[in-house]
XYZ file of C-alpha atoms in Angstrom:
263
model
C 21.556 -18.755 70.284
C 21.748 -16.715 67.152
C 21.877 -19.832 65.072
C 18.897 -21.305 66.891
C 16.822 -18.128 66.411
C 17.477 -17.952 62.689
C 16.452 -21.563 62.300
C 13.221 -20.974 64.165
C 12.181 -18.014 61.920
C 13.042 -19.933 58.851
C 10.893 -22.860 59.941
C 8.050 -20.553 60.844
C 8.175 -19.057 57.371
C 7.979 -22.500 55.773
C 5.008 -23.487 57.954
C 3.205 -20.256 57.091
C 3.758 -20.917 53.409
C 2.322 -24.420 53.691
C -0.752 -23.084 55.455
C -1.334 -20.624 52.610
C -1.171 -23.386 49.988
C -3.724 -25.485 51.867
C -6.090 -22.555 52.171
C -6.426 -22.276 48.361
C -9.786 -23.792 47.306
C -9.786 -27.032 45.338
C -11.176 -25.211 42.325
C -7.908 -23.331 41.846
C -6.683 -26.394 39.978
C -8.667 -25.011 36.972
C -5.691 -24.365 34.671
C -5.841 -21.472 32.255
C -3.633 -19.609 29.836
C -2.450 -16.933 29.751
C -2.040 -16.618 33.511
C -2.714 -13.072 34.593
C -1.633 -12.208 38.155
C -3.916 -10.228 40.378
C -3.148 -6.516 40.239
C -1.362 -5.318 43.394
C -3.406 -3.192 45.726
C -2.860 0.527 45.443
C -1.541 1.874 48.686
C -0.856 5.420 47.624
C -3.843 7.732 47.284
C -1.890 9.588 44.592
C -2.017 6.550 42.212
C -4.648 5.986 39.442
C -8.179 5.060 40.520
C -8.979 1.310 40.182
C -11.205 0.209 37.255
C -14.866 -0.457 37.954
C -15.854 -4.137 37.684
C -19.242 -4.141 35.953
C -21.357 -7.295 35.705
C -22.254 -8.201 32.095
C -23.927 -11.617 31.984
C -23.944 -15.203 33.254
C -23.222 -17.998 30.769
C -24.098 -21.661 31.359
C -21.117 -23.859 30.473
C -21.000 -27.270 28.811
C -20.805 -29.236 32.103
C -23.568 -27.267 33.844
C -21.285 -24.862 35.682
C -21.517 -21.131 34.965
C -19.279 -18.234 34.040
C -20.096 -14.783 35.395
C -18.677 -12.177 33.037
C -17.538 -8.720 34.159
C -16.229 -5.779 32.185
C -13.302 -3.982 33.767
C -12.486 -1.528 30.987
C -11.924 -1.237 27.246
C -10.739 -4.619 25.900
C -10.625 -5.945 29.465
C -13.026 -8.671 30.655
C -13.018 -11.204 33.473
C -15.039 -14.415 33.860
C -15.485 -16.081 37.257
C -16.144 -19.820 36.866
C -18.503 -21.373 39.440
C -19.604 -24.952 40.080
C -22.558 -24.413 42.356
C -21.394 -22.006 45.056
C -17.725 -22.990 44.617
C -15.564 -20.605 42.621
C -13.207 -22.619 40.422
C -11.174 -19.896 38.796
C -11.114 -16.531 37.041
C -10.276 -16.057 33.350
C -8.916 -12.667 32.291
C -8.890 -11.265 28.759
C -6.937 -8.041 28.245
C -5.561 -6.182 25.272
C -7.385 -8.244 22.632
C -6.074 -11.648 23.801
C -8.454 -14.529 24.584
C -8.113 -16.448 27.860
C -8.397 -20.247 27.969
C -9.068 -22.582 30.895
C -9.822 -26.271 31.479
C -10.844 -28.479 34.392
C -11.980 -32.111 34.515
C -12.617 -32.241 30.774
C -14.305 -28.836 30.584
C -12.759 -26.269 28.235
C -13.671 -22.582 28.502
C -12.585 -19.622 26.388
C -13.166 -15.980 27.318
C -13.035 -13.983 24.084
C -11.675 -10.410 23.847
C -15.222 -9.108 23.329
C -16.477 -10.709 26.566
C -18.260 -13.703 25.023
C -17.700 -17.173 26.512
C -17.607 -20.530 24.714
C -17.180 -23.973 26.286
C -17.069 -27.655 25.362
C -16.265 -31.010 26.926
C -13.511 -33.479 26.029
C -14.628 -35.641 23.132
C -16.976 -32.955 21.765
C -16.065 -30.829 18.781
C -14.976 -27.285 19.469
C -17.863 -24.890 18.721
C -17.505 -23.087 15.429
C -18.271 -19.374 15.016
C -21.809 -18.724 13.824
C -21.864 -17.860 10.113
C -22.865 -14.353 9.194
C -26.398 -14.119 7.780
C -26.500 -13.870 4.026
C -27.632 -10.580 2.491
C -31.375 -10.294 2.163
C -31.281 -10.727 -1.612
C -29.590 -14.118 -1.163
C -32.157 -15.476 1.264
C -35.175 -14.266 -0.659
C -37.987 -16.790 -0.441
C -40.093 -18.018 -3.312
C -43.666 -16.781 -3.516
C -46.454 -17.919 -5.804
C -50.093 -17.288 -6.606
C -52.588 -19.355 -8.616
C -55.144 -17.876 -10.981
C -57.841 -19.408 -13.145
C -57.511 -18.113 -16.700
C -60.446 -17.254 -18.976
C -60.012 -20.589 -20.799
C -60.557 -22.475 -17.510
C -56.950 -23.560 -17.190
C -54.694 -22.774 -14.213
C -51.621 -20.522 -14.129
C -49.231 -20.573 -11.157
C -47.241 -17.313 -11.092
C -43.948 -17.914 -9.277
C -41.459 -15.254 -8.145
C -38.271 -16.781 -6.712
C -34.485 -16.692 -6.589
C -34.264 -17.852 -10.205
C -36.591 -15.139 -11.452
C -40.210 -15.163 -12.508
C -41.953 -18.055 -14.194
C -45.470 -19.295 -14.923
C -46.468 -22.955 -14.597
C -49.466 -23.810 -16.756
C -51.804 -26.755 -16.109
C -55.273 -27.994 -16.911
C -58.177 -27.545 -14.524
C -57.566 -31.173 -13.440
C -53.952 -30.445 -12.533
C -52.195 -31.919 -15.589
C -49.048 -29.931 -16.403
C -49.003 -28.201 -19.796
C -45.868 -26.035 -19.886
C -43.663 -23.600 -18.002
C -42.641 -20.217 -19.365
C -39.998 -17.802 -18.068
C -38.061 -14.829 -19.440
C -35.719 -17.127 -21.379
C -38.655 -18.951 -22.997
C -41.361 -16.317 -22.593
C -44.299 -17.663 -24.636
C -46.205 -20.783 -25.538
C -49.437 -21.544 -27.407
C -51.994 -24.218 -26.637
C -55.288 -25.008 -28.340
C -55.546 -21.542 -29.851
C -54.664 -19.726 -26.625
C -51.396 -17.838 -26.143
C -49.589 -17.395 -22.812
C -46.762 -14.878 -22.654
C -44.433 -13.050 -20.226
C -43.760 -9.412 -21.143
C -41.287 -6.975 -19.548
C -42.682 -3.536 -18.753
C -39.799 -1.520 -17.332
C -38.809 -3.187 -14.060
C -42.022 -5.206 -13.946
C -43.004 -8.459 -15.616
C -46.563 -9.088 -16.752
C -48.354 -12.300 -17.637
C -50.521 -12.007 -20.764
C -53.241 -14.436 -21.856
C -54.523 -14.065 -25.442
C -57.623 -15.760 -26.844
C -56.662 -16.563 -30.448
C -59.954 -18.313 -31.064
C -61.974 -15.299 -30.022
C -60.118 -12.905 -32.289
C -57.504 -11.628 -29.828
C -59.164 -10.738 -26.547
C -56.408 -10.499 -23.927
C -55.969 -10.329 -20.162
C -52.898 -8.984 -18.372
C -51.925 -9.965 -14.784
C -49.153 -8.821 -12.477
C -47.246 -11.367 -10.355
C -49.583 -10.773 -7.412
C -52.249 -12.372 -9.558
C -54.219 -9.158 -10.071
C -55.925 -8.459 -13.397
C -54.455 -5.067 -14.294
C -55.377 -4.726 -17.982
C -58.008 -6.160 -20.273
C -58.358 -5.737 -24.034
C -61.525 -6.736 -25.856
C -61.790 -6.873 -29.631
C -64.604 -4.932 -31.259
C -67.057 -7.563 -32.575
C -67.180 -5.640 -35.850
C -63.430 -6.013 -36.243
C -62.815 -9.643 -35.359
C -59.273 -10.626 -36.266
C -57.813 -7.166 -35.627
C -54.517 -7.398 -33.639
C -54.774 -6.458 -29.976
C -52.416 -3.871 -28.457
C -50.507 -5.346 -25.509
C -48.073 -3.448 -23.259
C -44.403 -4.349 -23.768
C -41.040 -3.115 -22.498
C -40.731 -0.641 -25.370
C -44.254 0.734 -25.249
C -47.104 -0.998 -27.081
C -46.843 -3.673 -29.735
C -49.375 -5.476 -31.891
C -49.770 -8.982 -30.478
C -52.090 -11.170 -32.468
C -52.020 -14.918 -33.168
C -50.462 -14.329 -36.579
C -47.603 -12.219 -35.306
C -46.205 -14.439 -32.541
C -43.825 -17.331 -33.140
C -45.188 -19.520 -30.356
C -44.319 -23.116 -29.556
C -47.184 -25.477 -30.238
C -48.298 -27.989 -27.595
C -50.244 -31.150 -28.163
C -53.854 -30.991 -27.016
C -54.241 -32.212 -23.396
C -57.679 -30.954 -22.514
């Protein structure tokens, strides 16, 4: 009788275990690593209070399923994976370690900061987004066009490679480009020049034919200075602002590059 009773209890235990295995939902096949066992329930009221499970966000995964992310504590996140109303699994990230899971070609990673990434078999693993470049490295080029007193066009450009001026005729034919490495050029008696004034750069237009009248623009295209020669003193050099103060800037005192006449 004793032998028969022991056999019956043992069989009952096996049957109970089989029933438990069958009760696990199909989604529990979602394999993940590392496997983190569920924390045992606290029976003693004298033990530490359980952590609060706070909802963070829901992330749509690569196959259309979703991950609901919860924060449990510092460096402790959980993600419940759902396909429709069926819960497939729970990923747990604790102590700075990521948690990885996969199911039917779907790969999911719960990062230590609570973010979730996913991809399907055959697709490349998502790469981390690059950090935005400092503002000075993504500075965009700006430009403004002005019509000069001689009727020609100057395009004042401020970009990543510095400031430059593109000169053209009124019909759009290119004449020359000047910048701070090649700051001046002369055409048909007119002089075009870039001048440093402290931290600023100015664009100067000088009328050599008219005796030295000059116009000074900033790189917003505004006319900020104008120098007119006294008719009684035609040929007198005109004072133009420069980085070191003022300097005489007349046609005779500037070693400009000559351009062929293009209208």
